[in-house]
Amino acid sequence: MKIKSRLAFATGLVAAAAAVLIVLTLLVTQDLSVVVDDHRKIWEASQSVARLQAVGYDYLISGDEQALRQWRARQAELLSLLALLWQSAEADSALVERLLADAGEIEARLNAFVSDSSDLAPLSRERADRVQLHFRDLQTALAQLGRNLSELDQSNAERVLSLKQRLLMVALVGLLLTALAVGIATLWLTRTVLQPIARLTAAIDDIDIYDLEQRIGLDRDDEVGHLARAFDRLLSRLRRTNASRDHMEAEASRRAHAERELKRSNEELEQFASVASHDLQEPLRTITSFLQLFMRRYGDGLDETATEYLNFAIGGARRMKLLIDDLLTFSRVGTRAQAFESVDLNEVVAQVQADLANRLTETDAQIEVANLPRLLADRSQMAQLFSNLILNAIRYRSAAAPLIRITAKRIGPDEPVADATAAVLGPQTQGPAWVISVADNGIGIEPQYFERIFIIFQRLHTRSEYPGTGIGLAVCQRIVERHGGHIWVESEPGHGSVFSFDLPVY
């Protein structure tokens, strides 16, 4: 038998004993409640008899019609209580019938007096004699009714005592039965469940961690046996795993070494890019300066073709300087970054707008900024990120004046951050995050270029169409990834673009 079945059987045994106790207790309690309610009705009937006696005497003496009406009301009240007692299953029906007969006798005597005295003057001698006669009869009938009520009350009290004794007996027997059921269930579970589990625990404790050839060998058909066999299988798997443990540790060591080498190589590459970009600045400035000096001194003596060639050389040198500057900026994202601090993005965007005021005025660009969050970030890199995205929207504007909208939305850990049409670059942000979106009304982007635009030096247009070096969005991607997020674009040609990036909430 399974342990679950044993537990269910033991629980059912205890529950059955408890249910029997509860049912018997409820039955006795119900009878006791009826008897107690009968006692209350008997007491109310006694009070009604007392009030009936007072009103009856008042009517016999005064003959007042109001007293007669009060008498009949009290009589009806008494009959109603006696009728309820007669309906009770616990009341003595014979006594209740006698009480009903007594009440009927009292009503008959009063009606007889009313009939005999209706033609007599209230203060006549003859009426007084009849009052005295009926008064004794009424007093006798009321006394008999009171004695019968007392007898019924005594019978009811004896019934209450009997039911209390029965309730106590039921409670004691029920508790004994419940205790017996609990004891039997505990003993049975101890022998069939707890003792095998104790043997299994002792066998597991005796196993040597380095001797994986051992077996528990507990042959049972219940869960304990299944657990013992599962533990034996686990030991077998551990033995097989132990054979490859050294190899796995060596592989992990080699992988850790490779990761350290990769990190060092990346740092050296970033350092090299920074140094190379800086060292290339000086000879490039020299070339540009001497070409410009040559143009000023000897430009008048050159023909149109020579002048054009020199202008090409000067323009190429200037573009080279822009490329070197952007490459230096790209390398500094990881090498000269600042520590994270609490940054209000509203302040960052406001500062970027102030820095780009002339450019915004020249292009009639409008920027609408929603309420942005406060995050842990590198303030200067956040400014560079927004500046690049705004300049990108201005550069690739359509015929209409640029309209740029910056919004923010908080998402939970299980919500997707991009539509199926968006190119998701980098890992998904884990945990809650803010998604910042920069939308424009520019020329838009073909879907097949969504990933390409984030690659360094990749351009979708010629320099004559749209100026630039092709590094700005790559810098944006690197900044976002340094902050633990990723950046993507959603766009349709001719309908503008939406650049979005998510930043985790720390």
PDB file of C-alpha atoms in Angstrom, residues 97-217:
ATOM      1  CA  GLU A  97     -53.391  18.564  27.336  1.00  0.00           C
ATOM      2  CA  ARG A  98     -54.404  18.981  30.980  1.00  0.00           C
ATOM      3  CA  LEU A  99     -53.134  22.563  30.868  1.00  0.00           C
ATOM      4  CA  LEU A 100     -55.181  23.234  27.757  1.00  0.00           C
ATOM      5  CA  ALA A 101     -58.214  21.778  29.512  1.00  0.00           C
ATOM      6  CA  ASP A 102     -57.559  23.982  32.569  1.00  0.00           C
ATOM      7  CA  ALA A 103     -57.284  27.044  30.340  1.00  0.00           C
ATOM      8  CA  GLY A 104     -60.554  26.109  28.671  1.00  0.00           C
ATOM      9  CA  GLU A 105     -62.206  25.655  32.075  1.00  0.00           C
ATOM     10  CA  ILE A 106     -61.043  29.114  33.177  1.00  0.00           C
ATOM     11  CA  GLU A 107     -62.405  30.697  30.014  1.00  0.00           C
ATOM     12  CA  ALA A 108     -65.721  28.861  30.466  1.00  0.00           C
ATOM     13  CA  ARG A 109     -66.079  30.074  34.085  1.00  0.00           C
ATOM     14  CA  LEU A 110     -65.417  33.665  33.090  1.00  0.00           C
ATOM     15  CA  ASN A 111     -67.854  33.457  30.201  1.00  0.00           C
ATOM     16  CA  ALA A 112     -70.440  32.050  32.611  1.00  0.00           C
ATOM     17  CA  PHE A 113     -69.929  35.001  34.918  1.00  0.00           C
ATOM     18  CA  VAL A 114     -70.235  37.435  32.018  1.00  0.00           C
ATOM     19  CA  SER A 115     -73.498  35.773  30.981  1.00  0.00           C
ATOM     20  CA  ASP A 116     -74.941  35.685  34.527  1.00  0.00           C
ATOM     21  CA  SER A 117     -74.060  39.284  35.397  1.00  0.00           C
ATOM     22  CA  SER A 118     -74.849  41.041  32.147  1.00  0.00           C
ATOM     23  CA  ASP A 119     -78.341  42.079  33.345  1.00  0.00           C
ATOM     24  CA  LEU A 120     -77.251  43.171  36.852  1.00  0.00           C
ATOM     25  CA  ALA A 121     -76.297  46.639  38.029  1.00  0.00           C
ATOM     26  CA  PRO A 122     -72.545  47.029  38.754  1.00  0.00           C
ATOM     27  CA  LEU A 123     -73.058  47.817  42.452  1.00  0.00           C
ATOM     28  CA  SER A 124     -76.083  45.629  43.215  1.00  0.00           C
ATOM     29  CA  ARG A 125     -76.127  43.102  46.067  1.00  0.00           C
ATOM     30  CA  GLU A 126     -77.013  40.232  43.766  1.00  0.00           C
ATOM     31  CA  ARG A 127     -74.046  40.954  41.492  1.00  0.00           C
ATOM     32  CA  ALA A 128     -71.722  41.020  44.499  1.00  0.00           C
ATOM     33  CA  ASP A 129     -72.953  37.544  45.541  1.00  0.00           C
ATOM     34  CA  ARG A 130     -72.316  36.194  42.080  1.00  0.00           C
ATOM     35  CA  VAL A 131     -68.851  37.789  42.011  1.00  0.00           C
ATOM     36  CA  GLN A 132     -67.996  36.033  45.263  1.00  0.00           C
ATOM     37  CA  LEU A 133     -69.185  32.690  43.886  1.00  0.00           C
ATOM     38  CA  HIS A 134     -67.327  32.989  40.568  1.00  0.00           C
ATOM     39  CA  PHE A 135     -64.252  34.407  42.275  1.00  0.00           C
ATOM     40  CA  ARG A 136     -63.816  31.165  44.253  1.00  0.00           C
ATOM     41  CA  ASP A 137     -64.361  29.069  41.114  1.00  0.00           C
ATOM     42  CA  LEU A 138     -61.894  31.153  39.105  1.00  0.00           C
ATOM     43  CA  GLN A 139     -59.333  31.051  41.897  1.00  0.00           C
ATOM     44  CA  THR A 140     -59.642  27.257  42.080  1.00  0.00           C
ATOM     45  CA  ALA A 141     -59.215  26.884  38.296  1.00  0.00           C
ATOM     46  CA  LEU A 142     -56.215  29.221  38.195  1.00  0.00           C
ATOM     47  CA  ALA A 143     -54.595  27.392  41.112  1.00  0.00           C
ATOM     48  CA  GLN A 144     -55.028  24.084  39.303  1.00  0.00           C
ATOM     49  CA  LEU A 145     -53.513  25.588  36.166  1.00  0.00           C
ATOM     50  CA  GLY A 146     -50.539  26.843  38.189  1.00  0.00           C
ATOM     51  CA  ARG A 147     -49.985  23.404  39.772  1.00  0.00           C
ATOM     52  CA  ASN A 148     -50.047  21.739  36.398  1.00  0.00           C
ATOM     53  CA  LEU A 149     -47.563  24.293  35.050  1.00  0.00           C
ATOM     54  CA  SER A 150     -45.274  23.590  38.008  1.00  0.00           C
ATOM     55  CA  GLU A 151     -45.527  19.874  37.341  1.00  0.00           C
ATOM     56  CA  LEU A 152     -44.690  20.451  33.663  1.00  0.00           C
ATOM     57  CA  ASP A 153     -41.759  22.655  34.652  1.00  0.00           C
ATOM     58  CA  GLN A 154     -40.471  19.951  36.997  1.00  0.00           C
ATOM     59  CA  SER A 155     -40.768  17.387  34.212  1.00  0.00           C
ATOM     60  CA  ASN A 156     -38.901  19.738  31.907  1.00  0.00           C
ATOM     61  CA  ALA A 157     -36.117  20.275  34.467  1.00  0.00           C
ATOM     62  CA  GLU A 158     -35.691  16.512  34.846  1.00  0.00           C
ATOM     63  CA  ARG A 159     -35.494  16.234  31.057  1.00  0.00           C
ATOM     64  CA  VAL A 160     -32.786  18.961  30.965  1.00  0.00           C
ATOM     65  CA  LEU A 161     -30.755  17.131  33.590  1.00  0.00           C
ATOM     66  CA  SER A 162     -31.102  13.860  31.696  1.00  0.00           C
ATOM     67  CA  LEU A 163     -29.986  15.443  28.433  1.00  0.00           C
ATOM     68  CA  LYS A 164     -26.987  17.106  30.100  1.00  0.00           C
ATOM     69  CA  GLN A 165     -25.907  13.762  31.510  1.00  0.00           C
ATOM     70  CA  ARG A 166     -26.372  12.169  28.104  1.00  0.00           C
ATOM     71  CA  LEU A 167     -24.338  14.962  26.448  1.00  0.00           C
ATOM     72  CA  LEU A 168     -21.522  14.437  28.941  1.00  0.00           C
ATOM     73  CA  MET A 169     -21.605  10.696  28.332  1.00  0.00           C
ATOM     74  CA  VAL A 170     -21.559  11.194  24.546  1.00  0.00           C
ATOM     75  CA  ALA A 171     -18.618  13.589  24.837  1.00  0.00           C
ATOM     76  CA  LEU A 172     -16.627  11.177  27.013  1.00  0.00           C
ATOM     77  CA  VAL A 173     -17.347   8.169  24.798  1.00  0.00           C
ATOM     78  CA  GLY A 174     -16.619  10.204  21.664  1.00  0.00           C
ATOM     79  CA  LEU A 175     -13.326  11.478  23.039  1.00  0.00           C
ATOM     80  CA  LEU A 176     -12.333   7.946  24.001  1.00  0.00           C
ATOM     81  CA  LEU A 177     -13.214   6.675  20.521  1.00  0.00           C
ATOM     82  CA  THR A 178     -11.293   9.545  18.885  1.00  0.00           C
ATOM     83  CA  ALA A 179      -8.271   8.981  21.110  1.00  0.00           C
ATOM     84  CA  LEU A 180      -8.414   5.260  20.325  1.00  0.00           C
ATOM     85  CA  ALA A 181      -8.608   5.996  16.581  1.00  0.00           C
ATOM     86  CA  VAL A 182      -5.675   8.428  16.812  1.00  0.00           C
ATOM     87  CA  GLY A 183      -3.651   5.884  18.761  1.00  0.00           C
ATOM     88  CA  ILE A 184      -4.361   3.081  16.291  1.00  0.00           C
ATOM     89  CA  ALA A 185      -3.567   5.347  13.322  1.00  0.00           C
ATOM     90  CA  THR A 186      -0.347   6.587  14.937  1.00  0.00           C
ATOM     91  CA  LEU A 187       0.835   3.076  15.765  1.00  0.00           C
ATOM     92  CA  TRP A 188       0.001   1.818  12.288  1.00  0.00           C
ATOM     93  CA  LEU A 189       1.717   4.761  10.556  1.00  0.00           C
ATOM     94  CA  THR A 190       4.757   4.381  12.799  1.00  0.00           C
ATOM     95  CA  ARG A 191       5.197   0.727  11.855  1.00  0.00           C
ATOM     96  CA  THR A 192       4.403   1.108   8.148  1.00  0.00           C
ATOM     97  CA  VAL A 193       5.809   4.569   7.345  1.00  0.00           C
ATOM     98  CA  LEU A 194       8.035   6.134   9.991  1.00  0.00           C
ATOM     99  CA  GLN A 195      10.146   3.069  10.769  1.00  0.00           C
ATOM    100  CA  PRO A 196      10.948   2.388   7.066  1.00  0.00           C
ATOM    101  CA  ILE A 197      11.822   6.065   6.601  1.00  0.00           C
ATOM    102  CA  ALA A 198      14.093   5.873   9.650  1.00  0.00           C
ATOM    103  CA  ARG A 199      15.819   2.809   8.167  1.00  0.00           C
ATOM    104  CA  LEU A 200      16.229   4.656   4.855  1.00  0.00           C
ATOM    105  CA  THR A 201      17.690   7.689   6.634  1.00  0.00           C
ATOM    106  CA  ALA A 202      20.125   5.520   8.576  1.00  0.00           C
ATOM    107  CA  ALA A 203      21.201   3.762   5.371  1.00  0.00           C
ATOM    108  CA  ILE A 204      21.795   7.106   3.642  1.00  0.00           C
ATOM    109  CA  ASP A 205      23.790   8.413   6.617  1.00  0.00           C
ATOM    110  CA  ASP A 206      26.002   5.315   6.507  1.00  0.00           C
ATOM    111  CA  ILE A 207      26.919   5.821   2.846  1.00  0.00           C
ATOM    112  CA  ASP A 208      30.485   6.979   2.313  1.00  0.00           C
ATOM    113  CA  ILE A 209      30.534   9.930  -0.070  1.00  0.00           C
ATOM    114  CA  TYR A 210      33.680   8.569  -1.700  1.00  0.00           C
ATOM    115  CA  ASP A 211      32.390   4.995  -1.989  1.00  0.00           C
ATOM    116  CA  LEU A 212      29.812   5.352  -4.732  1.00  0.00           C
ATOM    117  CA  GLU A 213      29.544   1.572  -5.208  1.00  0.00           C
ATOM    118  CA  GLN A 214      27.288   1.229  -2.155  1.00  0.00           C
ATOM    119  CA  ARG A 215      23.564   0.503  -2.409  1.00  0.00           C
ATOM    120  CA  ILE A 216      20.686   1.050   0.004  1.00  0.00           C
ATOM    121  CA  GLY A 217      18.815  -2.071  -1.113  1.00  0.00           C
TER     122      GLY A 217
END
